[in-house]
Coordinates of C-alpha atoms in Angstrom, one line a residue:
M1031 CA -0.2 -0.1 0.2
T1032 CA 1.2 3.3 -0.9
Q1033 CA 1.7 6.3 1.4
P1034 CA -0.8 8.4 0.5
A1035 CA -2.9 6.1 0.7
N1036 CA -1.7 4.8 4.4
E1037 CA -1.7 8.4 5.8
T1038 CA -5.5 8.7 4.1
R1039 CA -6.5 5.9 6.3
L1040 CA -4.9 7.1 9.7
A1041 CA -6.5 10.7 8.9
A1042 CA -9.4 9.3 8.7
A1043 CA -9.4 6.7 12.1
A1044 CA -8.3 9.6 14.0
M1045 CA -11.2 11.7 13.1
P1046 CA -13.5 10.5 16.2
L1047 CA -17.2 8.9 15.2
G1048 CA -18.5 11.2 17.4
L1049 CA -17.4 14.9 15.6
F1050 CA -18.4 11.8 11.8
V1051 CA -21.4 11.7 12.9
Y1052 CA -22.8 15.4 14.0
T1053 CA -20.6 16.2 11.1
L1054 CA -23.0 14.6 8.7
L1055 CA -25.8 15.9 11.2
Y1056 CA -25.3 19.5 10.8
G1057 CA -24.9 19.5 6.9
G1058 CA -28.2 18.1 7.1
M1059 CA -29.8 20.3 9.4
T1060 CA -28.5 23.2 7.4
V1061 CA -30.5 22.5 4.3
L1062 CA -33.3 21.4 5.9
A1063 CA -33.8 24.6 8.2
G1064 CA -34.2 26.5 5.0
V1065 CA -36.6 24.4 3.7
L1066 CA -39.3 24.6 7.3
A1067 CA -38.7 28.2 7.4
Y1068 CA -41.4 28.6 4.3
K1069 CA -44.2 27.4 6.2
Q1070 CA -44.6 29.6 9.7
V1071 CA -46.8 27.8 12.6
Q1072 CA -48.8 28.8 15.2
L1073 CA -48.1 29.5 18.8
W1074 CA -51.5 28.5 20.7
P1075 CA -52.6 29.3 21.9
T1076 CA -51.3 33.0 21.0
E1077 CA -51.8 34.7 17.6
L1078 CA -47.9 34.8 17.5
A1079 CA -45.9 32.3 15.0
V1080 CA -42.5 31.3 14.3
E1081 CA -40.9 29.9 11.2
S1082 CA -40.5 25.9 11.4
G1083 CA -37.0 26.0 10.2
I1084 CA -36.4 27.2 14.0
F1085 CA -36.7 23.2 15.0
A1086 CA -33.7 22.1 12.4
F1087 CA -31.7 25.7 14.0
L1088 CA -31.9 24.4 17.7
L1089 CA -30.3 21.4 16.2
L1090 CA -27.4 23.5 14.7
V1091 CA -27.2 25.4 18.1
V1092 CA -26.7 22.4 20.1
I1093 CA -24.7 20.8 17.4
S1094 CA -21.8 23.3 17.6
S1095 CA -22.1 24.1 21.0
T1096 CA -20.9 20.5 21.9
L1097 CA -18.0 20.1 19.2
A1098 CA -16.6 23.4 20.6
Q1099 CA -17.6 21.9 24.5
L1100 CA -15.4 18.1 23.2
Y1101 CA -13.2 19.2 20.5
G1102 CA -12.6 23.2 20.8
E1103 CA -14.1 26.3 19.8
K1104 CA -11.6 26.0 16.3
I1105 CA -13.3 22.9 15.4
A1106 CA -16.9 24.5 16.2
N1107 CA -16.4 27.4 14.3
R1108 CA -14.0 25.2 11.3
M1109 CA -18.4 23.5 11.3
V1110 CA -19.9 26.9 10.8
W1111 CA -18.3 27.6 8.2
F1112 CA -18.3 24.9 6.0
G1113 CA -22.0 24.7 7.0
F1114 CA -22.0 26.7 3.7
V1115 CA -21.2 23.9 1.4
P1116 CA -24.5 21.7 1.3
L1117 CA -26.4 25.2 1.6
L1118 CA -24.8 26.1 -1.3
V1119 CA -24.4 22.9 -3.4
A1120 CA -28.7 22.7 -2.4
S1121 CA -29.3 25.9 -3.7
L1122 CA -27.8 25.2 -6.8
L1123 CA -29.6 22.1 -7.2
M1124 CA -32.7 23.7 -6.5
Q1125 CA -32.6 26.1 -9.1
L1126 CA -31.3 23.5 -11.4
V1127 CA -34.1 21.9 -11.2
L1128 CA -36.7 24.8 -11.5
K1129 CA -35.2 25.4 -14.8
L1130 CA -35.4 21.5 -16.5
P1131 CA -38.5 20.7 -18.3
A1132 CA -41.3 18.5 -16.1
S1133 CA -42.2 15.3 -17.8
V1134 CA -45.0 14.9 -19.7
E1135 CA -47.1 12.9 -17.8
M1136 CA -46.5 15.1 -14.5
V1137 CA -47.7 18.0 -16.6
E1138 CA -50.7 16.6 -17.8
F1139 CA -51.6 14.6 -15.0
R1140 CA -49.9 15.9 -11.8
G1141 CA -50.4 20.1 -13.0
E1142 CA -51.2 21.3 -9.7
D1143 CA -48.3 19.4 -7.6
L1144 CA -46.2 21.0 -10.0
A1145 CA -47.3 24.4 -10.0
A1146 CA -47.3 23.8 -5.6
F1147 CA -43.7 22.9 -5.8
E1148 CA -42.7 25.7 -8.4
H1149 CA -44.4 28.2 -6.8
V1150 CA -42.9 27.7 -3.6
H1151 CA -39.6 26.6 -4.4
A1152 CA -39.3 30.1 -6.4
T1153 CA -40.5 32.4 -4.1
L1154 CA -38.1 30.5 -1.9
W1155 CA -34.9 32.9 -2.8
R1156 CA -35.5 34.8 0.2
V1157 CA -35.6 32.3 2.4
W1158 CA -32.5 30.6 0.8
M1159 CA -30.6 34.4 0.7
A1160 CA -32.0 35.5 4.4
G1161 CA -30.5 32.0 5.6
P1162 CA -26.9 32.0 5.7
A1163 CA -27.1 35.7 6.6
A1164 CA -28.2 34.9 9.8
Y1165 CA -26.9 31.3 9.8
I1166 CA -23.2 32.9 9.9
V1167 CA -23.6 35.4 12.7
S1168 CA -25.9 33.9 15.4
L1169 CA -23.6 30.4 15.7
L1170 CA -20.3 32.0 15.4
L1171 CA -22.5 34.1 18.1
N1172 CA -23.4 31.1 20.0
V1173 CA -19.6 28.9 20.0
W1174 CA -17.9 32.8 20.9
I1175 CA -20.0 33.0 23.6
F1176 CA -20.2 29.4 24.8
S1177 CA -16.5 29.4 24.7
R1178 CA -15.9 32.6 26.2
L1179 CA -18.4 31.5 28.9
R1180 CA -16.3 28.7 29.5
G1181 CA -12.9 30.7 31.2
S1182 CA -9.9 29.0 31.0
S1183 CA -10.8 25.9 33.0
D1184 CA -10.6 22.7 30.4
G1185 CA -13.4 20.9 32.8
A1186 CA -17.0 21.5 33.2
S1187 CA -19.7 20.4 35.9
T1188 CA -23.2 19.7 34.2
L1189 CA -25.1 22.7 35.6
S1190 CA -22.2 24.5 34.9
L1191 CA -22.4 23.3 30.8
M1192 CA -26.4 23.8 30.6
A1193 CA -26.0 26.9 31.9
R1194 CA -23.5 28.5 29.5
G1195 CA -25.6 25.8 26.8
A1196 CA -28.9 28.3 27.7
I1197 CA -27.3 31.4 27.2
A1198 CA -25.0 31.0 24.4
S1199 CA -28.5 30.2 22.9
A1200 CA -30.7 32.6 23.9
L1201 CA -28.6 35.3 22.6
S1202 CA -27.5 34.3 19.7
Q1203 CA -31.3 33.5 19.0
A1204 CA -32.4 36.4 19.6
I1205 CA -30.0 37.6 16.9
D1206 CA -30.7 35.1 14.5
S1207 CA -34.4 35.7 14.8
V1208 CA -34.0 39.3 13.7
I1209 CA -31.6 39.0 11.1
F1210 CA -34.3 36.2 9.3
I1211 CA -37.1 37.4 10.0
T1212 CA -36.0 40.8 8.8
L1213 CA -34.4 39.5 6.0
A1214 CA -36.7 36.8 4.5
F1215 CA -40.4 38.6 4.9
Y1216 CA -40.1 42.4 5.0
G1217 CA -42.7 43.0 3.2
Q1218 CA -44.3 40.5 2.2
F1219 CA -47.0 41.0 5.0
D1220 CA -47.2 42.6 8.3
I1221 CA -43.8 40.6 10.1
T1222 CA -44.7 42.1 14.2
N1223 CA -46.6 38.7 15.4
L1224 CA -43.8 36.5 13.7
L1225 CA -40.4 38.6 14.4
I1226 CA -41.8 38.2 18.6
G1227 CA -43.3 35.1 18.8
Q1228 CA -39.9 34.1 17.7
V1229 CA -37.8 35.5 19.3
I1230 CA -39.7 34.1 22.2
A1231 CA -39.7 30.9 21.1
K1232 CA -36.4 31.0 20.3
V1233 CA -35.4 32.6 23.7
A1234 CA -37.6 29.9 25.7
L1235 CA -36.7 26.9 24.2
S1236 CA -32.6 28.1 24.4
L1237 CA -33.6 28.2 28.6
V1238 CA -35.9 25.1 28.5
L1239 CA -34.7 22.5 26.4
V1240 CA -31.4 23.2 24.6
P1241 CA -29.1 22.9 28.0
F1242 CA -30.7 19.2 27.8
L1243 CA -30.1 19.0 24.0
I1244 CA -26.7 19.9 24.8
T1245 CA -25.6 17.9 27.9
G1246 CA -27.4 14.8 25.8
G1247 CA -25.4 16.0 22.6
V1248 CA -22.3 15.7 24.9
A1249 CA -23.3 12.1 26.5
I1250 CA -23.4 10.9 23.2
A1251 CA -20.7 12.4 21.6
R1252 CA -18.4 10.8 24.5
W1253 CA -19.9 7.4 23.9
L1254 CA -20.0 7.3 20.1
D1255 CA -15.9 7.9 20.4
R1256 CA -15.4 5.4 22.8
R1257 CA -16.7 2.5 20.1

């Protein structure tokens, strides 16, 4: 076996399994968040609303914080920047699919489905443009706050981990909401209820749910790394 082949195998083996699994999940969530964002869901029993991409985006926050905790701030920031790759590929593929002609059978027998598909994805460009702007600002901010709160201590208790995750997520997601909702939907309709609902929902989930998800994410990654 050649030397380059041996080096490739060693590099692959050196990558922790937890980091590998979270890398795959992270790439999928970056694309899914943009697709889900097209639908707004109501926060019952109020008239406030959130865009559905919030659910995938919170997982991005959890994964980036988990990576910062276990593998360092540099690795987490690198993951955030490389998250643009699946976003770019998905956007280019979507434009290609929209330009390609539909089959005769679909035009004849599924015309309504075709019209709905083209309408949704043709008007999705503002979401695709707003997503990366909010994504890069909020997730880099999340990793920075999470890492700064850790200080110089290498170890961290579970309560400290949960508190850092909650604070970093709440602050970064409030900023994300303002950027994304404004760029994606301003001018299409009154964004007041959506913006308020988005901020409230993200901050609330950051304080209530994210700490447990990060704790679980760290535990799962450590378990995978021992495999």
